[in-house]
CSV table of C-alpha atoms and ligand atoms in Angstrom, one decimal:
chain,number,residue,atom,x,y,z
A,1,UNK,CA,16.5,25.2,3.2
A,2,UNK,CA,19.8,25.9,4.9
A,3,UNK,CA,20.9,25.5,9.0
A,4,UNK,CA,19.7,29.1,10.6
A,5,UNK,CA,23.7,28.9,11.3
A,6,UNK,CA,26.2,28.3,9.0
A,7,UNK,CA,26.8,24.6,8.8
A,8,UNK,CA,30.3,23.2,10.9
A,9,UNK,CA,32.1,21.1,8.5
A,10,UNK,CA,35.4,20.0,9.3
A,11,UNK,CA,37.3,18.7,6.4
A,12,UNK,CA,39.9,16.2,5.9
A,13,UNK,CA,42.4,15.9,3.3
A,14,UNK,CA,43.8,12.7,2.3
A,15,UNK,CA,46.6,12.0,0.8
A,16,UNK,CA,46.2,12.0,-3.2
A,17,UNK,CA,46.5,14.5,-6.2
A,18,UNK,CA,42.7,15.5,-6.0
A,19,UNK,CA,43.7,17.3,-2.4
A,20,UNK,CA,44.2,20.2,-5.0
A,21,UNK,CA,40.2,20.1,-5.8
A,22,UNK,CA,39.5,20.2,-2.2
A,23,UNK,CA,40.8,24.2,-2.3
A,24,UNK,CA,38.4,24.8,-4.5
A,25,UNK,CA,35.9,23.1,-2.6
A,26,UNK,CA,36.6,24.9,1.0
A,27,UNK,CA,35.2,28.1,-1.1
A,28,UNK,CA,32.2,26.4,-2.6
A,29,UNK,CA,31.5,25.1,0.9
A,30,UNK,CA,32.2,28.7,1.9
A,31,UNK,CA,29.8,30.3,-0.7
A,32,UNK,CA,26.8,27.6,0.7
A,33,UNK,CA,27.8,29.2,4.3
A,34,UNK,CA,29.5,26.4,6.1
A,35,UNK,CA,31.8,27.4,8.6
A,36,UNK,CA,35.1,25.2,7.3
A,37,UNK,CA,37.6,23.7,9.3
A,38,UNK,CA,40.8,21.6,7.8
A,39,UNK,CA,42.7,18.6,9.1
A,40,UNK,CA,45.1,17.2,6.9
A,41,UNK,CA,47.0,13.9,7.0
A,42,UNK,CA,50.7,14.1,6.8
A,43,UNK,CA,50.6,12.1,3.1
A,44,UNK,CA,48.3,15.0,2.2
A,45,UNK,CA,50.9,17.7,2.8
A,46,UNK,CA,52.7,16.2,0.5
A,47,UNK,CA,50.3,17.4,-2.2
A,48,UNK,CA,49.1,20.7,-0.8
A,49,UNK,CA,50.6,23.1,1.8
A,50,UNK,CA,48.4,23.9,4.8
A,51,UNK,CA,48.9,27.3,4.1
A,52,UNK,CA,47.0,27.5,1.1
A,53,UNK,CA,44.3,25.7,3.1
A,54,UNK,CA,44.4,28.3,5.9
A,55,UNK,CA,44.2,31.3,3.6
A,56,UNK,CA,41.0,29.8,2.1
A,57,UNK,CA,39.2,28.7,5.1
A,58,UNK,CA,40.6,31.4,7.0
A,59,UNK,CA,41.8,28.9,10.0
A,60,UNK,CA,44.9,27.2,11.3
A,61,UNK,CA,44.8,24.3,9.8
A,62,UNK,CA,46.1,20.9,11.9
A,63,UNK,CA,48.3,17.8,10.6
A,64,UNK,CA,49.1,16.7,13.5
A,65,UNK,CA,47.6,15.1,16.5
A,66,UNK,CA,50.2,15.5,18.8
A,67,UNK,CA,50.9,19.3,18.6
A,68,UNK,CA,51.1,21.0,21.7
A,69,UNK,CA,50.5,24.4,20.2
A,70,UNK,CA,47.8,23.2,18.2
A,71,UNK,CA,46.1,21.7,21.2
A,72,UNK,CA,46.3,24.4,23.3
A,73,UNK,CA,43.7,26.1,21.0
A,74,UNK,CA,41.2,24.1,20.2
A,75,UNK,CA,42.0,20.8,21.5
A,76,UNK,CA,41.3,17.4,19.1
A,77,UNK,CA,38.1,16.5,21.0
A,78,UNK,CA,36.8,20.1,21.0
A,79,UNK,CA,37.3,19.9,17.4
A,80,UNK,CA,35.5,16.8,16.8
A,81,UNK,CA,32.4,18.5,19.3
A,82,UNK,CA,32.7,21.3,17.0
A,83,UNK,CA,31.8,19.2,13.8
A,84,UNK,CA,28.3,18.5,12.1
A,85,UNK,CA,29.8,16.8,9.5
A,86,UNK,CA,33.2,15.4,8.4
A,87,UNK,CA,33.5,15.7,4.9
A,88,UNK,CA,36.8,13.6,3.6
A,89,UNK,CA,37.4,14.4,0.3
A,90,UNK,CA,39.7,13.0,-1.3
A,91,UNK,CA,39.0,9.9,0.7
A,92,UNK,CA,41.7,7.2,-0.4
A,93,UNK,CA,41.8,3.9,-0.3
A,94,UNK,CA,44.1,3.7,2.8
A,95,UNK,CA,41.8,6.0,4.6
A,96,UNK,CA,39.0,4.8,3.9
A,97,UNK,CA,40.9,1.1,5.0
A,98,UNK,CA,41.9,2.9,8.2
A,99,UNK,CA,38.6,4.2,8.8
A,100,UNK,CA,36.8,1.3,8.4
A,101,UNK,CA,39.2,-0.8,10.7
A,102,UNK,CA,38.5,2.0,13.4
A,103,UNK,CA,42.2,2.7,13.5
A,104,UNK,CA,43.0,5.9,15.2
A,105,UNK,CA,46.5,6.3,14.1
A,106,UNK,CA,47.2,10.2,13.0
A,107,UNK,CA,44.5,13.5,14.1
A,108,UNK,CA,41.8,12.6,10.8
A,109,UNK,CA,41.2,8.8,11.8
A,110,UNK,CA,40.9,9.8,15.3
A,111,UNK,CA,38.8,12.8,15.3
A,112,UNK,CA,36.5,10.3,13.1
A,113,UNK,CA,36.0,8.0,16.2
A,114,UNK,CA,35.7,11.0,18.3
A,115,UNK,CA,33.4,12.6,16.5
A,116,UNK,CA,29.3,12.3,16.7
A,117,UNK,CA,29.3,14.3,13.1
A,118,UNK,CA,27.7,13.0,10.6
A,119,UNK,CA,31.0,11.1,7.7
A,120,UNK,CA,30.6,11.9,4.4
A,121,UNK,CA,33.2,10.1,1.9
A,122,UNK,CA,34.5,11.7,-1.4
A,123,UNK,CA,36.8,8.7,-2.6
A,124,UNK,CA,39.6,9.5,-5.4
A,125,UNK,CA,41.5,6.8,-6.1
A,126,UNK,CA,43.0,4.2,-9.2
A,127,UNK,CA,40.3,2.4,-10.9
A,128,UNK,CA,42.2,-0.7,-9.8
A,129,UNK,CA,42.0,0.2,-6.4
A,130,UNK,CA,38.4,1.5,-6.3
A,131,UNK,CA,37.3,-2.1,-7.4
A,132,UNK,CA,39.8,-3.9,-5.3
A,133,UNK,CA,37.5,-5.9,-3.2
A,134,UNK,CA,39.1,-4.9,-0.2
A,135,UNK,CA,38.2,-1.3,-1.0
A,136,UNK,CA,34.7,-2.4,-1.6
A,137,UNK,CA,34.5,-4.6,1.6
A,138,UNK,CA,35.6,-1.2,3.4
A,139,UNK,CA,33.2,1.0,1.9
A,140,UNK,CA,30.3,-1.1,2.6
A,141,UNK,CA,31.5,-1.5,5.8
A,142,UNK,CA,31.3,2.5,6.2
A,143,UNK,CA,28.2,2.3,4.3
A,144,UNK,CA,26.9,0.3,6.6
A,145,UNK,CA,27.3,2.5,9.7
A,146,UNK,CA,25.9,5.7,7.7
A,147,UNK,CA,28.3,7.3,5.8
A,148,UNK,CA,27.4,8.9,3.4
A,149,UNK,CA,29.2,8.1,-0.1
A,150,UNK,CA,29.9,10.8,-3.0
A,151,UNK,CA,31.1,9.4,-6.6
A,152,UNK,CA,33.6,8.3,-7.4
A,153,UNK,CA,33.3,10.0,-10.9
A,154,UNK,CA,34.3,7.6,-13.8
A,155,UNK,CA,36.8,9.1,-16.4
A,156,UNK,CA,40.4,10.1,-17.4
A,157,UNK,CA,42.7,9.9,-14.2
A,158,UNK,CA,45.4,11.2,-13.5
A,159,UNK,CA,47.3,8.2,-13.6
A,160,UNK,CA,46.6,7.9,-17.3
A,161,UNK,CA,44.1,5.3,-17.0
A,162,UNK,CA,40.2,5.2,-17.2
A,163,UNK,CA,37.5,4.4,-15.0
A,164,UNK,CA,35.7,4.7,-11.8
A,165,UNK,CA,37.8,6.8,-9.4
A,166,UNK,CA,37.6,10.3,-9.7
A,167,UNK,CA,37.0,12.6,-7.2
A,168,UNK,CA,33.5,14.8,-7.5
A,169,UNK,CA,34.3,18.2,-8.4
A,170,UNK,CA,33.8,20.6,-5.3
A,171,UNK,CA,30.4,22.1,-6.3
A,172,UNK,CA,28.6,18.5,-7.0
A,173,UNK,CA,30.3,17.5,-3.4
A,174,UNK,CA,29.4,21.4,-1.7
A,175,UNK,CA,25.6,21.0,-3.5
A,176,UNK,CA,25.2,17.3,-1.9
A,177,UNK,CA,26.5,18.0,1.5
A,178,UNK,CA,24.2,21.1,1.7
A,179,UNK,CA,21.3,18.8,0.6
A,180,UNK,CA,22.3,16.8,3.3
A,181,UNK,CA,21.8,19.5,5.6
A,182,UNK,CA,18.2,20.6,4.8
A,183,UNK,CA,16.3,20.3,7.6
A,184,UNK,CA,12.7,20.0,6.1
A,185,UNK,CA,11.6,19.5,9.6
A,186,UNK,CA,12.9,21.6,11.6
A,187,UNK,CA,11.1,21.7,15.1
A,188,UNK,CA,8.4,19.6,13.5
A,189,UNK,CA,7.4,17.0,17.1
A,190,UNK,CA,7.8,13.6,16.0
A,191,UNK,CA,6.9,10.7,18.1
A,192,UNK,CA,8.4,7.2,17.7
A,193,UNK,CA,7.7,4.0,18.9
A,194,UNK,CA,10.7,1.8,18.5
A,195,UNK,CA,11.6,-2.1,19.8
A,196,UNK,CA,9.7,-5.1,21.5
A,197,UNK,CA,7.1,-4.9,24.5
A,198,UNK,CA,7.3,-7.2,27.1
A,199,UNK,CA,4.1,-8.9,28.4
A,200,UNK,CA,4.4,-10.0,32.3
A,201,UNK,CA,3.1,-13.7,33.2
A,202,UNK,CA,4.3,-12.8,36.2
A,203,UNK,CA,7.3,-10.9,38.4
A,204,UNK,CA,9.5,-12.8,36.2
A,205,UNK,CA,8.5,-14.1,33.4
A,206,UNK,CA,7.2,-12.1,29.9
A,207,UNK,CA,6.0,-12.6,26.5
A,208,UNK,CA,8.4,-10.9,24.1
A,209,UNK,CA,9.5,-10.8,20.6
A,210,UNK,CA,12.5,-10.7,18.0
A,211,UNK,CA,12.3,-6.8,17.8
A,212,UNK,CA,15.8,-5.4,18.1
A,213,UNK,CA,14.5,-1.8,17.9
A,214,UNK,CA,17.5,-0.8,15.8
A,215,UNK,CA,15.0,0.5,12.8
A,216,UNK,CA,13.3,2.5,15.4
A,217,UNK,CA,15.9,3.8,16.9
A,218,UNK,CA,18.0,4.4,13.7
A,219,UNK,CA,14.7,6.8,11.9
A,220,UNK,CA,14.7,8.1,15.2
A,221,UNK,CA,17.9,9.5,14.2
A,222,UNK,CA,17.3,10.0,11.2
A,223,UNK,CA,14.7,12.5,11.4
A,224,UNK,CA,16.5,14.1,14.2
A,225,UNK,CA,19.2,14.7,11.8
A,226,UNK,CA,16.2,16.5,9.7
A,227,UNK,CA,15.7,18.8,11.9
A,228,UNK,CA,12.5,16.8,14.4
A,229,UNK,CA,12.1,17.0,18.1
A,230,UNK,CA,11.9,13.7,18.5
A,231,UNK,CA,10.4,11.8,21.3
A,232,UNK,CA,11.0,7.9,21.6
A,233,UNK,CA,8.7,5.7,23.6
A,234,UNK,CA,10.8,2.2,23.9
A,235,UNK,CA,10.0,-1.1,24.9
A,236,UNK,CA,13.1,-2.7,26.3
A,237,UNK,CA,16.3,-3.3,24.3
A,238,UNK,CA,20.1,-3.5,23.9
A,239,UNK,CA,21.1,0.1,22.0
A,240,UNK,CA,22.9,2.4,23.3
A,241,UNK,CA,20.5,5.3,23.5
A,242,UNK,CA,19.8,7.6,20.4
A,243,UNK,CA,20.2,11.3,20.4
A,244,UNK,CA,16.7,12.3,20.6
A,245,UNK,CA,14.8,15.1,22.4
A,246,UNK,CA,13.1,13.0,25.1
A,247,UNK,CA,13.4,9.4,25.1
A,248,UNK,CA,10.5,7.0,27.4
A,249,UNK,CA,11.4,3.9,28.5
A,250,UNK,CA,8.4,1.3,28.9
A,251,UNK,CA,8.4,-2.4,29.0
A,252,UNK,CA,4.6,-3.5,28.3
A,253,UNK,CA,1.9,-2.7,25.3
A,254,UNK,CA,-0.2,-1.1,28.0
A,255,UNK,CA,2.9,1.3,29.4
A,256,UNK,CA,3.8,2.1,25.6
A,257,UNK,CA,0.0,3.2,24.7
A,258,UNK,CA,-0.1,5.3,28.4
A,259,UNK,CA,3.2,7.1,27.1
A,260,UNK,CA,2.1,7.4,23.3
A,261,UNK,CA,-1.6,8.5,23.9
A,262,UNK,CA,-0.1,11.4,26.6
A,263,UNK,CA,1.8,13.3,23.9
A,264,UNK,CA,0.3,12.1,20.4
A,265,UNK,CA,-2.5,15.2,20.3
A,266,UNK,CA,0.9,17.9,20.5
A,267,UNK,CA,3.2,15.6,17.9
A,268,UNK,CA,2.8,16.4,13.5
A,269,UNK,CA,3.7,13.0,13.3
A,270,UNK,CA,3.8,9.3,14.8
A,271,UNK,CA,5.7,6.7,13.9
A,272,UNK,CA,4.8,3.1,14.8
A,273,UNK,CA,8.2,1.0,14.6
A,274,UNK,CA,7.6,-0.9,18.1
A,275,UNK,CA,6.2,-4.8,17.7
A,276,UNK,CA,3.8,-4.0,20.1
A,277,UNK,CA,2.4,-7.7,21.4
A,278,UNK,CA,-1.6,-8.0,19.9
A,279,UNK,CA,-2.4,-10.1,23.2
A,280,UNK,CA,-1.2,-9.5,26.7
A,281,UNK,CA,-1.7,-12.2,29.8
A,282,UNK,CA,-5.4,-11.6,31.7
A,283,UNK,CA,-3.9,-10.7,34.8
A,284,UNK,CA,-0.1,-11.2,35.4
A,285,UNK,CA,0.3,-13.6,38.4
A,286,UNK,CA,0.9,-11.7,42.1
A,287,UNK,CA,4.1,-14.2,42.9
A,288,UNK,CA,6.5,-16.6,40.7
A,289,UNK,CA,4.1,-19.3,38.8
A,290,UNK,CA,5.2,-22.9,40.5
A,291,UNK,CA,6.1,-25.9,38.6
A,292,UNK,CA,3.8,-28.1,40.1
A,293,UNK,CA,0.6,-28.5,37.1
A,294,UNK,CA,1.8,-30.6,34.1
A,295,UNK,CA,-0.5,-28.8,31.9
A,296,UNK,CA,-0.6,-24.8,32.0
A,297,UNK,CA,-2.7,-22.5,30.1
A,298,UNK,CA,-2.5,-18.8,29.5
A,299,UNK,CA,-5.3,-16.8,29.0
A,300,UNK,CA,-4.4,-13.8,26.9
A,301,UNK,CA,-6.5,-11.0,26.1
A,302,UNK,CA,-6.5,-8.3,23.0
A,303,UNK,CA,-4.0,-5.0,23.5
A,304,UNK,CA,-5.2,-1.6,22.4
A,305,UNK,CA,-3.6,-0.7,18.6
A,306,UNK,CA,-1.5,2.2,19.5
A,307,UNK,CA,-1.3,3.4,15.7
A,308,UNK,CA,-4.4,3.1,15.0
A,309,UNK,CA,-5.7,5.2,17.4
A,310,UNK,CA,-3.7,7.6,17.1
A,311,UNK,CA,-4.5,7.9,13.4
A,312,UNK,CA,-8.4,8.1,14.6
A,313,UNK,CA,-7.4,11.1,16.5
A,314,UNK,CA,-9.4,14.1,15.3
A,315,UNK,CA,-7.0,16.4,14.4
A,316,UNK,CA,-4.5,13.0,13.4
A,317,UNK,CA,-0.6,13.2,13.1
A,318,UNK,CA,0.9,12.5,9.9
A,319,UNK,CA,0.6,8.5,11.1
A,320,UNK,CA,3.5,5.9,9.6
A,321,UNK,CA,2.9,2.4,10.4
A,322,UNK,CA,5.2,-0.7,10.1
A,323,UNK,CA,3.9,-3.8,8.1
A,324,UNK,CA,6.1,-7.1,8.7
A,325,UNK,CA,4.9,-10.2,6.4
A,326,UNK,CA,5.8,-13.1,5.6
A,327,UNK,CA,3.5,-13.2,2.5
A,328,UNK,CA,1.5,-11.3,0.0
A,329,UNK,CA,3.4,-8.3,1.9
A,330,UNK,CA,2.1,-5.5,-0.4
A,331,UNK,CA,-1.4,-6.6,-0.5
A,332,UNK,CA,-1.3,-6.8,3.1
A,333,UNK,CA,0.4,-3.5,3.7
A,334,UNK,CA,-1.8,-1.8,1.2
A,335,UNK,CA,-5.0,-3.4,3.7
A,336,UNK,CA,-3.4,-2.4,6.6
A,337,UNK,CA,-3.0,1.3,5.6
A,338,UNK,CA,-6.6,1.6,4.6
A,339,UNK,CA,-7.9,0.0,8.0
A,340,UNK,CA,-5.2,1.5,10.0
A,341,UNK,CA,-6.1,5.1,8.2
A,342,UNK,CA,-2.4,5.4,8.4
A,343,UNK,CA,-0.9,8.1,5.6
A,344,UNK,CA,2.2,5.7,5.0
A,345,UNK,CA,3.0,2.3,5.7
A,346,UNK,CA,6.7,0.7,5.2
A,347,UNK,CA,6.4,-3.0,4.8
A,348,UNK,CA,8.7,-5.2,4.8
A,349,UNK,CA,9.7,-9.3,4.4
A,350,UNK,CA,10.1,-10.7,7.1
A,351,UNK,CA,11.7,-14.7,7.6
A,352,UNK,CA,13.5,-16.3,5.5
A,353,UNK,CA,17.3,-15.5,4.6
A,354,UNK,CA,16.9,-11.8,3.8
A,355,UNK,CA,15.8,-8.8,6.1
A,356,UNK,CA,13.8,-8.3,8.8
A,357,UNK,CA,14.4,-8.8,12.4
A,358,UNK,CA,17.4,-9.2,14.3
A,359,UNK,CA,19.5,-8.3,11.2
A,360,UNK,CA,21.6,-5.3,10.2
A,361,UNK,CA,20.2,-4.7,6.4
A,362,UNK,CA,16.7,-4.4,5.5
A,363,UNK,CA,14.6,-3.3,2.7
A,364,UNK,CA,11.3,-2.0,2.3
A,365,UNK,CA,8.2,-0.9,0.2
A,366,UNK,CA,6.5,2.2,1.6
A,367,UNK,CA,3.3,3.0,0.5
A,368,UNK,CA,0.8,5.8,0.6
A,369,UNK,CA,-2.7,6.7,-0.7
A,370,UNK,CA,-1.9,7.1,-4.9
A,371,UNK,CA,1.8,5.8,-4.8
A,372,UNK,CA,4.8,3.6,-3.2
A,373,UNK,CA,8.4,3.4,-3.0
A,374,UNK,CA,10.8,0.7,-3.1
A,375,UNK,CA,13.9,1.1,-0.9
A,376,UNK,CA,16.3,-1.8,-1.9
A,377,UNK,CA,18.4,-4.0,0.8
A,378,UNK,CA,21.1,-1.5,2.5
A,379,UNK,CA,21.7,-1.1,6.3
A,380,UNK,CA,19.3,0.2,8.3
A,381,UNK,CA,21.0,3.2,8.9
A,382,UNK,CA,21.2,4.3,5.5
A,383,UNK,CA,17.3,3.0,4.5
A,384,UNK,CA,16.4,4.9,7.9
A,385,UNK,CA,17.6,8.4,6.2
A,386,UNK,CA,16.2,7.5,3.1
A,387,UNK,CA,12.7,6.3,4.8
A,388,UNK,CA,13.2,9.5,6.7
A,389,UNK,CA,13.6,11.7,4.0
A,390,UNK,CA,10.8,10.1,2.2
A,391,UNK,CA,8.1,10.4,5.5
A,392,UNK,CA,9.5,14.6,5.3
A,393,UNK,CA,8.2,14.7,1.7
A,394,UNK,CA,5.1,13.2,1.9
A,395,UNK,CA,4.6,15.3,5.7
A,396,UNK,CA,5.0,18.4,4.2
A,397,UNK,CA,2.3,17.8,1.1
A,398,UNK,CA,0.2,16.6,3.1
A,399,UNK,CA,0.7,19.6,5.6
A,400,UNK,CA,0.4,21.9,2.5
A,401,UNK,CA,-2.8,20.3,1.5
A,402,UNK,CA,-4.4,20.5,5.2
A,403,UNK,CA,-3.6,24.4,5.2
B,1,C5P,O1,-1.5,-4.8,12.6
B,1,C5P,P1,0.0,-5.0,12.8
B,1,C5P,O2,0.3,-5.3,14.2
B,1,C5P,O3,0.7,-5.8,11.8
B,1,C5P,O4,0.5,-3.5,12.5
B,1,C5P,C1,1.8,-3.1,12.7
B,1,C5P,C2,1.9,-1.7,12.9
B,1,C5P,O5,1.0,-1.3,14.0
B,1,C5P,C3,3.3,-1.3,13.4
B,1,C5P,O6,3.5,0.0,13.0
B,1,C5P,C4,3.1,-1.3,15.0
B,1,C5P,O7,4.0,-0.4,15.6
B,1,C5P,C5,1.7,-0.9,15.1
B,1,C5P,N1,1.0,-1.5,16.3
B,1,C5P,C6,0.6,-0.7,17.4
B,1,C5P,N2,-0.1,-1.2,18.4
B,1,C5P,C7,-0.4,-2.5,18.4
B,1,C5P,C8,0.0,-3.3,17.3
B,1,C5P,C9,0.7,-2.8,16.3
B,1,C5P,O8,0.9,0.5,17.4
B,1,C5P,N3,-1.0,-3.1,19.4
């Protein structure tokens, strides 16, 4: 399925001999119904005029950032509002250096830090410099904040050599960025618990945990970017606040199930990321608990389980829980989803070296009535679209089968 309107990419052209593919690709992007925009960097006019790019795209096209006739149109940060994605193809390795350094130092570098688009990377470089492990420190890097990586093909370069380092040809790069931009669930209401609760002991003390939200809040952007109206019910954390449709700020288990159980009857599907405390204090002391006993105990009682009632809801969202283990985390997961009567659970190791809380990378296995997934160690960001894209399957069949 394509955008209702025709997809704002801007392009950048980087400085190597594939910038002669990336005519070709401004009409195959064209042809899909993107609305294309070029920026090139100074090393790329060496390759390509920017009139041939402006006859294909049918726009001015800008080299430079400080262009006073340029700006007077529209201006650099206009442009970068303009974008929904920023394709960079060819991507070389000094880009992809500067990029990942954050180095705003000609128009393409800094439109990519002023720009909320979404990056997508198609290298072309020597297959010396593609495995230089500077190169692959910087793509991981990018990787690692979401960009989204196309190819390098492997093959004859035109260097002479062989190897990994060839730029996509513009229909694989067109077809992928359009399949990026399917929005299986558009206007589908999501809701999405994300990050720690905080249980009062009294005016200033809490029980808490080691949830940093950051998987919450990063599938909360990830299904926006597929099209959701998502709303976000967060316990208290230290993100800078996602692009979502309504976002609800709660602190305790109690506050987060008043918020969730208010909209879950409207939403197609629920999320559970929060770590939503099992116990909460009996009854929070009035004023400041004194010093003065040597011994202190807390009474704690049970909180409600905010997933699973909303998966006993009659009619129940699609309902995705969260499963962090330290052990036997599949057979736990798999228990969980049965008792919960969740439709997907994503479960994931937690302690130990690798993954889990408080960290940037994380892997998971999701699993589902008849089948399961595997999404290897990657940042959060990236396993977010791919668990994202994965809930959007599974909603839709099992929104086919319910109809
Ligand atoms: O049973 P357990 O707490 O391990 O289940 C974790 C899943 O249940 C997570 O998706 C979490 O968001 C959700 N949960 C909840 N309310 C609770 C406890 C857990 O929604 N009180």
């Amino acid at each position: 399925m394509m955008h209702q309107h025709a997809l704002r990419v801007l392009l950048g052209v980087g400085g190597g001999i594939a910038a002669y593919k990336s005519v070709d690709l401004v009409r195959r992007l064209k042809e899909r119904g993107c609305e294309v925009r070029v920026v090139m960097t100074k090393a790329a006019t060496g390759f390509v005029t920017p009139l041939t790019f402006q006859a294909v795209s049918g726009h001015p096209v800008r080299t430079t950032l400080l262009d006073p006739a340029a700006e007077a149109g529209m201006d650099h940060i206009e442009l970068a509002r303009w974008a929904e994605r920023l394709l960079i193809a060819p991507a070389t390795a000094d880009l992809m250096a500067r990029l990942a350094a954050g180095i705003a130092d000609d128009l393409l570098t800094t439109l990519a830090l002023a720009t909320e688009a979404k990056l997508t990377l198609a290298p072309a470089m020597n297959q010396v410099m593609w495995r230089h492990p500077a190169t692959q420190a910087n793509l991981e890097t990018l990787r690692g904040r979401g960009a989204c990586i196309l190819g390098p093909g492997e093959g004859q370069q035109a260097c002479g050599e062989v190897g990994p380092g060839r730029m996509l040809e513009p229909l694989e790069i067109a077809e992928a960025l359009r399949a990026s931009a399917a929005r299986p669930l558009a206007g589908v209401p999501v809701l999405l618990t994300a990050g720690p609760t905080r249980e009062p002991l009294d005016p200033v003390r809490f029980l808490g945990n080691r949830s940093s939200g950051r998987m919450g809040y990063a599938l909360a952007e990830a299904l926006t970017e597929l099209g959701a109206e998502v709303a976000l019910v967060t316990g208290p954390t230290a993100l800078p606040p996602p692009g979502v449709s309504e976002l609800i700020r709660v602190e305790s288990a109690l506050e987060m199930h008043a918020a969730v159980m208010a909209r879950a009857a409207g939403c197609g599907i629920f999320v559970g990321t929060a770590a939503v405390a099992d116990y909460r204090p009996v009854a929070p002391a009035r004023s400041k608990i004194k010093k003065d006993a040597e011994e202190l105990t807390l009474g704690l009682v049970r909180n409600p389980d905010i997933l699973a009632e909303v998966a006993a809801l009659s009619p129940a969202p699609f309902s995705v829980g969260f499963a962090a283990e330290t052990d036997h985390v599949i057979e736990y997961a798999r228990g969980k989803l049965e008792k919960k009567r969740l439709s997907m659970i994503a479960a994931n190791h937690v302690g130990g070296e690798r993954g889990g809380f408080e960290r940037a990378e994380n892997a998971l296995t999701v699993l589902w009535d008849g089948g399961s997934r595997a999404l290897p160690m990657m940042s959060k960001a990236q396993l977010a679209r791919e668990l994202a894209a994965l809930i959007a399957d599974r909603y839709k069949e099992h929104h086919a089968a319910s109809t």
